[in-house]
PDB file of C-alpha atoms and ligand atoms in Angstrom:
ATOM      1  CA  UNK A  62      57.977-198.711 156.423  1.00 96.00           C
ATOM      2  CA  UNK A  63      56.654-195.191 156.149  1.00 98.00           C
ATOM      3  CA  UNK A  64      59.543-193.060 154.963  1.00 98.00           C
ATOM      4  CA  UNK A  65      60.218-189.345 154.835  1.00 98.00           C
ATOM      5  CA  UNK A  66      62.457-188.267 151.961  1.00 99.00           C
ATOM      6  CA  UNK A  67      64.572-185.202 152.754  1.00 98.00           C
ATOM      7  CA  UNK A  68      65.567-183.261 149.658  1.00 98.00           C
ATOM      8  CA  UNK A  69      67.103-180.030 148.435  1.00 98.00           C
ATOM      9  CA  UNK A  70      67.831-180.514 144.746  1.00 97.00           C
ATOM     10  CA  UNK A  71      66.465-181.900 141.502  1.00 97.00           C
ATOM     11  CA  UNK A  72      64.768-184.869 143.122  1.00 98.00           C
ATOM     12  CA  UNK A  73      65.802-187.556 140.658  1.00 98.00           C
ATOM     13  CA  UNK A  74      66.389-190.012 143.513  1.00 98.00           C
ATOM     14  CA  UNK A  75      63.026-189.114 145.030  1.00 98.00           C
ATOM     15  CA  UNK A  76      61.456-189.930 141.679  1.00 98.00           C
ATOM     16  CA  UNK A  77      63.286-193.264 141.469  1.00 98.00           C
ATOM     17  CA  UNK A  78      62.097-194.189 144.967  1.00 98.00           C
ATOM     18  CA  UNK A  79      58.500-193.289 144.165  1.00 98.00           C
ATOM     19  CA  UNK A  80      58.610-195.150 140.848  1.00 98.00           C
ATOM     20  CA  UNK A  81      59.881-198.219 142.718  1.00 97.00           C
ATOM     21  CA  UNK A  82      56.830-198.110 144.998  1.00 98.00           C
ATOM     22  CA  UNK A  83      58.580-197.018 148.189  1.00 98.00           C
ATOM     23  CA  UNK A  84      56.030-195.669 150.692  1.00 98.00           C
ATOM     24  CA  UNK A  85      56.880-191.987 151.029  1.00 98.00           C
ATOM     25  CA  UNK A  86      54.692-190.348 153.681  1.00 98.00           C
ATOM     26  CA  UNK A  87      56.161-186.862 153.325  1.00 99.00           C
ATOM     27  CA  UNK A  88      58.900-184.958 151.505  1.00 99.00           C
ATOM     28  CA  UNK A  89      60.800-182.231 153.358  1.00 98.00           C
ATOM     29  CA  UNK A  90      63.034-179.767 151.533  1.00 98.00           C
ATOM     30  CA  UNK A  91      65.572-177.361 153.004  1.00 98.00           C
ATOM     31  CA  UNK A  92      65.200-175.166 149.907  1.00 98.00           C
ATOM     32  CA  UNK A  93      62.158-173.624 148.243  1.00 98.00           C
ATOM     33  CA  UNK A  94      61.441-173.910 144.536  1.00 98.00           C
ATOM     34  CA  UNK A  95      63.565-176.997 143.855  1.00 98.00           C
ATOM     35  CA  UNK A  96      62.770-179.752 141.344  1.00 98.00           C
ATOM     36  CA  UNK A  97      62.181-182.287 144.108  1.00 98.00           C
ATOM     37  CA  UNK A  98      59.126-180.336 145.283  1.00 98.00           C
ATOM     38  CA  UNK A  99      57.700-180.495 141.769  1.00 98.00           C
ATOM     39  CA  UNK A 100      58.208-184.261 141.759  1.00 98.00           C
ATOM     40  CA  UNK A 101      56.448-184.583 145.128  1.00 98.00           C
ATOM     41  CA  UNK A 102      53.516-182.624 143.670  1.00 98.00           C
ATOM     42  CA  UNK A 103      53.470-184.795 140.519  1.00 98.00           C
ATOM     43  CA  UNK A 104      53.179-187.910 142.679  1.00 98.00           C
ATOM     44  CA  UNK A 105      50.669-186.317 145.120  1.00 98.00           C
ATOM     45  CA  UNK A 106      53.031-186.732 148.064  1.00 98.00           C
ATOM     46  CA  UNK A 107      52.686-184.114 150.831  1.00 98.00           C
ATOM     47  CA  UNK A 108      55.694-181.795 150.928  1.00 98.00           C
ATOM     48  CA  UNK A 109      56.973-179.241 153.411  1.00 98.00           C
ATOM     49  CA  UNK A 110      59.712-176.627 153.107  1.00 98.00           C
ATOM     50  CA  UNK A 111      61.835-176.020 156.196  1.00 98.00           C
ATOM     51  CA  UNK A 112      64.249-173.166 155.581  1.00 98.00           C
ATOM     52  CA  UNK A 113      67.248-173.267 157.921  1.00 97.00           C
ATOM     53  CA  UNK A 114      67.353-169.474 158.211  1.00 97.00           C
ATOM     54  CA  UNK A 115      63.982-169.545 159.942  1.00 97.00           C
ATOM     55  CA  UNK A 116      65.499-171.384 162.897  1.00 97.00           C
ATOM     56  CA  UNK A 117      67.982-170.221 165.497  1.00 97.00           C
ATOM     57  CA  UNK A 118      70.152-173.355 165.366  1.00 96.00           C
ATOM     58  CA  UNK A 119      70.379-176.954 164.223  1.00 95.00           C
ATOM     59  CA  UNK A 120      68.535-178.258 167.294  1.00 96.00           C
ATOM     60  CA  UNK A 121      65.555-175.976 166.662  1.00 98.00           C
ATOM     61  CA  UNK A 122      65.518-177.032 163.008  1.00 98.00           C
ATOM     62  CA  UNK A 123      65.609-180.681 164.084  1.00 98.00           C
ATOM     63  CA  UNK A 124      62.728-180.214 166.465  1.00 98.00           C
ATOM     64  CA  UNK A 125      60.555-178.699 163.737  1.00 98.00           C
ATOM     65  CA  UNK A 126      61.569-181.540 161.425  1.00 98.00           C
ATOM     66  CA  UNK A 127      60.655-184.200 163.992  1.00 98.00           C
ATOM     67  CA  UNK A 128      57.260-182.561 164.512  1.00 98.00           C
ATOM     68  CA  UNK A 129      56.540-182.937 160.794  1.00 98.00           C
ATOM     69  CA  UNK A 130      57.775-186.534 160.761  1.00 98.00           C
ATOM     70  CA  UNK A 131      55.615-187.409 163.788  1.00 98.00           C
ATOM     71  CA  UNK A 132      52.569-185.820 162.157  1.00 98.00           C
ATOM     72  CA  UNK A 133      52.999-188.086 159.137  1.00 98.00           C
ATOM     73  CA  UNK A 134      53.756-191.225 161.164  1.00 98.00           C
ATOM     74  CA  UNK A 135      57.249-191.524 159.678  1.00 98.00           C
ATOM     75  CA  UNK A 136      59.312-194.566 160.704  1.00 98.00           C
ATOM     76  CA  UNK A 137      62.490-193.940 158.739  1.00 98.00           C
ATOM     77  CA  UNK A 138      64.293-191.132 156.886  1.00 98.00           C
ATOM     78  CA  UNK A 139      65.895-191.154 153.439  1.00 98.00           C
ATOM     79  CA  UNK A 140      68.277-188.330 152.612  1.00 98.00           C
ATOM     80  CA  UNK A 141      68.358-187.570 148.902  1.00 98.00           C
ATOM     81  CA  UNK A 142      70.088-184.303 148.174  1.00 96.00           C
ATOM     82  CA  UNK A 143      69.427-182.842 151.641  1.00 97.00           C
ATOM     83  CA  UNK A 144      72.529-180.768 152.297  1.00 92.00           C
ATOM     84  CA  UNK A 145      72.061-180.100 156.008  1.00 91.00           C
ATOM     85  CA  UNK A 146      73.417-181.958 159.001  1.00 91.00           C
ATOM     86  CA  UNK A 147      70.763-183.616 161.108  1.00 96.00           C
ATOM     87  CA  UNK A 148      70.828-182.692 164.787  1.00 96.00           C
ATOM     88  CA  UNK A 149      71.778-185.146 167.508  1.00 97.00           C
ATOM     89  CA  UNK A 150      68.211-185.724 168.752  1.00 98.00           C
ATOM     90  CA  UNK A 151      66.931-186.624 165.300  1.00 98.00           C
ATOM     91  CA  UNK A 152      69.805-189.037 164.672  1.00 98.00           C
ATOM     92  CA  UNK A 153      69.171-190.584 168.090  1.00 98.00           C
ATOM     93  CA  UNK A 154      65.408-190.842 167.621  1.00 98.00           C
ATOM     94  CA  UNK A 155      65.704-192.600 164.244  1.00 98.00           C
ATOM     95  CA  UNK A 156      68.962-194.450 165.006  1.00 97.00           C
ATOM     96  CA  UNK A 157      69.798-196.974 162.250  1.00 97.00           C
ATOM     97  CA  UNK A 158      66.663-195.932 160.347  1.00 97.00           C
ATOM     98  CA  UNK A 159      68.219-192.985 158.496  1.00 98.00           C
ATOM     99  CA  UNK A 160      69.861-193.623 155.126  1.00 98.00           C
ATOM    100  CA  UNK A 161      71.850-191.354 152.847  1.00 98.00           C
ATOM    101  CA  UNK A 162      73.008-191.762 149.271  1.00 98.00           C
ATOM    102  CA  UNK A 163      76.383-190.264 148.457  1.00 98.00           C
ATOM    103  CA  UNK A 164      77.993-189.876 145.014  1.00 98.00           C
ATOM    104  CA  UNK A 165      81.380-191.458 145.765  1.00 98.00           C
ATOM    105  CA  UNK A 166      82.868-194.619 147.206  1.00 97.00           C
ATOM    106  CA  UNK A 167      83.075-193.560 150.843  1.00 98.00           C
ATOM    107  CA  UNK A 168      85.235-192.963 152.790  1.00 98.00           C
ATOM    108  CA  UNK A 169      86.717-191.241 149.719  1.00 98.00           C
ATOM    109  CA  UNK A 170      85.359-187.796 148.900  1.00 98.00           C
ATOM    110  CA  UNK A 171      82.814-187.147 151.674  1.00 98.00           C
ATOM    111  CA  UNK A 172      80.916-183.868 151.972  1.00 97.00           C
ATOM    112  CA  UNK A 173      79.916-181.594 149.145  1.00 96.00           C
ATOM    113  CA  UNK A 174      80.676-182.188 145.452  1.00 97.00           C
ATOM    114  CA  UNK A 175      81.703-185.833 145.613  1.00 98.00           C
ATOM    115  CA  UNK A 176      81.701-186.003 141.796  1.00 98.00           C
ATOM    116  CA  UNK A 177      83.951-182.964 141.322  1.00 98.00           C
ATOM    117  CA  UNK A 178      86.290-184.088 144.098  1.00 98.00           C
ATOM    118  CA  UNK A 179      86.778-187.469 142.384  1.00 98.00           C
ATOM    119  CA  UNK A 180      87.457-185.848 139.005  1.00 98.00           C
ATOM    120  CA  UNK A 181      89.961-183.389 140.424  1.00 98.00           C
ATOM    121  CA  UNK A 182      91.763-186.185 142.297  1.00 98.00           C
ATOM    122  CA  UNK A 183      92.094-188.168 139.083  1.00 98.00           C
ATOM    123  CA  UNK A 184      90.682-191.491 140.300  1.00 98.00           C
ATOM    124  CA  UNK A 185      89.937-194.179 137.705  1.00 97.00           C
ATOM    125  CA  UNK A 186      86.959-195.444 139.653  1.00 96.00           C
ATOM    126  CA  UNK A 187      84.437-193.655 141.791  1.00 97.00           C
ATOM    127  CA  UNK A 188      80.880-194.712 142.587  1.00 95.00           C
ATOM    128  CA  UNK A 189      77.868-194.581 144.841  1.00 95.00           C
ATOM    129  CA  UNK A 190      77.449-195.373 148.533  1.00 96.00           C
ATOM    130  CA  UNK A 191      74.274-195.920 150.532  1.00 96.00           C
ATOM    131  CA  UNK A 192      75.005-195.658 154.234  1.00 97.00           C
ATOM    132  CA  UNK A 193      73.382-195.335 157.620  1.00 98.00           C
ATOM    133  CA  UNK A 194      73.492-191.777 158.956  1.00 98.00           C
ATOM    134  CA  UNK A 195      75.272-191.220 162.238  1.00 97.00           C
ATOM    135  CA  UNK A 196      76.523-188.041 163.915  1.00 95.00           C
ATOM    136  CA  UNK A 197      79.425-187.544 161.488  1.00 95.00           C
ATOM    137  CA  UNK A 198      79.547-186.280 157.927  1.00 94.00           C
ATOM    138  CA  UNK A 199      79.072-189.311 155.631  1.00 97.00           C
ATOM    139  CA  UNK A 200      80.725-191.543 158.246  1.00 97.00           C
ATOM    140  CA  UNK A 201      77.970-194.055 159.097  1.00 98.00           C
ATOM    141  CA  UNK A 202      78.027-197.819 158.428  1.00 97.00           C
ATOM    142  CA  UNK A 203      77.978-198.690 154.716  1.00 96.00           C
ATOM    143  CA  UNK A 204      74.978-200.655 153.432  1.00 94.00           C
ATOM    144  CA  UNK A 205      75.789-200.898 149.718  1.00 92.00           C
ATOM    145  CA  UNK A 206      78.289-199.551 147.219  1.00 92.00           C
ATOM    146  CA  UNK A 207      78.633-199.637 143.479  1.00 90.00           C
ATOM    147  CA  UNK A 208      81.734-198.584 141.538  1.00 92.00           C
ATOM    148  CA  UNK A 209      81.530-196.378 138.452  1.00 94.00           C
ATOM    149  CA  UNK A 210      84.481-196.070 136.056  1.00 95.00           C
ATOM    150  CA  UNK A 211      85.826-192.611 135.250  1.00 97.00           C
ATOM    151  CA  UNK A 212      86.535-192.234 131.527  1.00 96.00           C
ATOM    152  CA  UNK A 213      89.448-190.103 130.338  1.00 96.00           C
ATOM    153  CA  UNK A 214      87.081-187.632 128.710  1.00 96.00           C
ATOM    154  CA  UNK A 215      84.532-187.451 131.540  1.00 97.00           C
ATOM    155  CA  UNK A 216      83.554-184.031 132.813  1.00 98.00           C
ATOM    156  CA  UNK A 217      81.356-183.292 135.826  1.00 98.00           C
ATOM    157  CA  UNK A 218      78.216-183.527 133.753  1.00 98.00           C
ATOM    158  CA  UNK A 219      78.951-186.874 132.122  1.00 98.00           C
ATOM    159  CA  UNK A 220      80.275-188.473 135.309  1.00 98.00           C
ATOM    160  CA  UNK A 221      77.328-187.176 137.349  1.00 98.00           C
ATOM    161  CA  UNK A 222      74.955-188.721 134.787  1.00 97.00           C
ATOM    162  CA  UNK A 223      76.618-192.146 135.144  1.00 96.00           C
ATOM    163  CA  UNK A 224      76.512-191.869 138.913  1.00 96.00           C
ATOM    164  CA  UNK A 225      72.870-190.855 138.919  1.00 96.00           C
ATOM    165  CA  UNK A 226      71.951-193.850 136.749  1.00 95.00           C
ATOM    166  CA  UNK A 227      73.486-196.151 139.357  1.00 93.00           C
ATOM    167  CA  UNK A 228      71.934-194.239 142.274  1.00 95.00           C
ATOM    168  CA  UNK A 229      68.467-194.649 140.837  1.00 95.00           C
ATOM    169  CA  UNK A 230      68.841-198.445 140.925  1.00 92.00           C
ATOM    170  CA  UNK A 231      70.796-198.871 144.102  1.00 92.00           C
ATOM    171  CA  UNK A 232      68.777-196.656 146.468  1.00 95.00           C
ATOM    172  CA  UNK A 233      65.349-198.243 145.842  1.00 95.00           C
ATOM    173  CA  UNK A 234      66.888-201.735 146.100  1.00 92.00           C
ATOM    174  CA  UNK A 235      68.411-200.931 149.490  1.00 93.00           C
ATOM    175  CA  UNK A 236      65.198-199.346 150.783  1.00 96.00           C
ATOM    176  CA  UNK A 237      63.175-202.379 149.667  1.00 94.00           C
ATOM    177  CA  UNK A 238      65.562-204.624 151.579  1.00 91.00           C
ATOM    178  CA  UNK A 239      65.011-202.420 154.637  1.00 93.00           C
ATOM    179  CA  UNK A 240      61.258-202.636 154.178  1.00 95.00           C
ATOM    180  CA  UNK A 241      61.526-206.419 154.151  1.00 92.00           C
ATOM    181  CA  UNK A 242      63.499-206.428 157.399  1.00 93.00           C
ATOM    182  CA  UNK A 243      66.539-207.923 155.678  1.00 90.00           C
ATOM    183  CA  UNK A 244      69.079-205.367 156.865  1.00 92.00           C
ATOM    184  CA  UNK A 245      70.724-205.562 160.262  1.00 93.00           C
ATOM    185  CA  UNK A 246      73.300-203.126 161.598  1.00 95.00           C
ATOM    186  CA  UNK A 247      75.972-204.524 163.931  1.00 95.00           C
ATOM    187  CA  UNK A 248      78.401-201.772 164.820  1.00 94.00           C
ATOM    188  CA  UNK A 249      80.046-200.773 161.541  1.00 95.00           C
ATOM    189  CA  UNK A 250      78.988-203.986 159.796  1.00 94.00           C
ATOM    190  CA  UNK A 251      75.706-204.087 157.924  1.00 94.00           C
ATOM    191  CA  UNK A 252      74.315-207.571 157.224  1.00 90.00           C
ATOM    192  CA  UNK A 253      71.898-208.105 154.377  1.00 87.00           C
ATOM    193  CA  UNK A 254      70.030-211.379 154.670  1.00 82.00           C
ATOM    194  CA  UNK A 255      68.795-213.668 151.944  1.00 68.00           C
ATOM    195  CA  UNK A 256      69.016-213.410 148.179  1.00 63.00           C
ATOM    196  CA  UNK A 257      68.736-209.618 148.328  1.00 61.00           C
ATOM    197  CA  UNK A 258      72.225-209.658 149.817  1.00 63.00           C
ATOM    198  CA  UNK A 259      73.651-210.942 146.580  1.00 61.00           C
ATOM    199  CA  UNK A 260      71.425-208.579 144.604  1.00 59.00           C
ATOM    200  CA  UNK A 261      73.166-205.732 146.373  1.00 64.00           C
ATOM    201  CA  UNK A 262      76.534-207.091 145.401  1.00 61.00           C
ATOM    202  CA  UNK A 263      78.173-204.203 143.619  1.00 54.00           C
ATOM    203  CA  UNK A 264      78.732-205.997 140.336  1.00 52.00           C
ATOM    204  CA  UNK A 265      75.030-206.608 139.932  1.00 55.00           C
ATOM    205  CA  UNK A 266      74.461-202.862 139.962  1.00 53.00           C
ATOM    206  CA  UNK A 267      77.382-201.748 137.887  1.00 53.00           C
ATOM    207  CA  UNK A 268      76.461-200.649 134.375  1.00 48.00           C
ATOM    208  CA  UNK A 269      79.690-202.205 133.106  1.00 46.00           C
ATOM    209  CA  UNK A 270      79.068-205.357 135.123  1.00 44.00           C
ATOM    210  CA  UNK A 271      76.892-208.357 134.417  1.00 39.00           C
ATOM    211  CA  UNK A 272      73.283-207.726 133.634  1.00 41.00           C
ATOM    212  CA  UNK A 273      73.204-203.993 133.245  1.00 40.00           C
ATOM    213  CA  UNK A 274      75.367-203.428 130.178  1.00 40.00           C
ATOM    214  CA  UNK A 275      73.964-200.574 128.169  1.00 42.00           C
ATOM    215  CA  UNK A 276      71.779-199.364 131.034  1.00 41.00           C
ATOM    216  CA  UNK A 277      71.059-195.666 131.096  1.00 40.00           C
TER     217      UNK A 277
HETATM  218  C1  GRF B  25      72.660-187.202 144.495  1.00 63.24           C
HETATM  219  O1  GRF B  25      73.723-187.249 143.590  1.00 63.24           O
HETATM  220  C2  GRF B  25      73.068-187.778 145.818  1.00 63.24           C
HETATM  221  O2  GRF B  25      74.110-188.685 145.724  1.00 63.24           O
HETATM  222  C3  GRF B  25      73.516-186.569 146.587  1.00 63.24           C
HETATM  223  O3  GRF B  25      72.700-185.523 146.145  1.00 63.24           O
HETATM  224  C4  GRF B  25      72.261-185.793 144.838  1.00 63.24           C
HETATM  225  C5  GRF B  25      70.782-185.595 144.802  1.00 63.24           C
HETATM  226  O4  GRF B  25      70.299-185.610 143.494  1.00 63.24           O
HETATM  227  N1  GRF B  25      73.417-186.816 148.002  1.00 63.24           N
HETATM  228  P1  GRF B  25      68.732-185.610 143.248  1.00 63.24           P
HETATM  229  O5  GRF B  25      68.162-184.371 143.888  1.00 63.24           O
HETATM  230  O6  GRF B  25      68.163-186.860 143.805  1.00 63.24           O
HETATM  231  O7  GRF B  25      68.582-185.561 141.756  1.00 63.24           O
END
């Protein structure tokens, strides 16, 4: 599939997707001057900046976004640090072909600062969720999750680093499964066919689980 990656931050997930060979037709950022734009340039991927303040409302922003996506023949959207809500028409147009990666085990700690929320709550485990985007905030059907343990001495920086390490493995694996047509959404249930289904089993992706001990 030809994907658009929507960004707004450092772009470490964008980099992981590109390194994994995911076909990224265009990168769109809601902020100028962010690391993700530098990564797009490094990998010679076309990039556009769409600043929300240049549009009267979310619908107008969405229309401009869809025009870019149509121009680049985009079939699906990957959110990776894009901190804006997509408008109804965009969600509808790309229904079940929009994915987001979130730094917590949803439905716990949705919205901004999933890492800080988990630390402040005092959970022993948090993690990463890849989900389908629907009209709500981080509410769509869950495709894959991976738990990450919270150590007693973790701070936001150390916990975010552990979470990022898992994100960079999980997101490309899920997108590859999509590309191979292995993922089917049935209401809130997401079915992953074939051996990839077991590959996305959370223990396979957990740095403290089998196979990835000592992973960075
Ligand atoms: C990631 O932690 C992701 O979970 C969240 O935003 C962050 C983006 O980081 N949605 P990066 O820009 O990919 O480094």
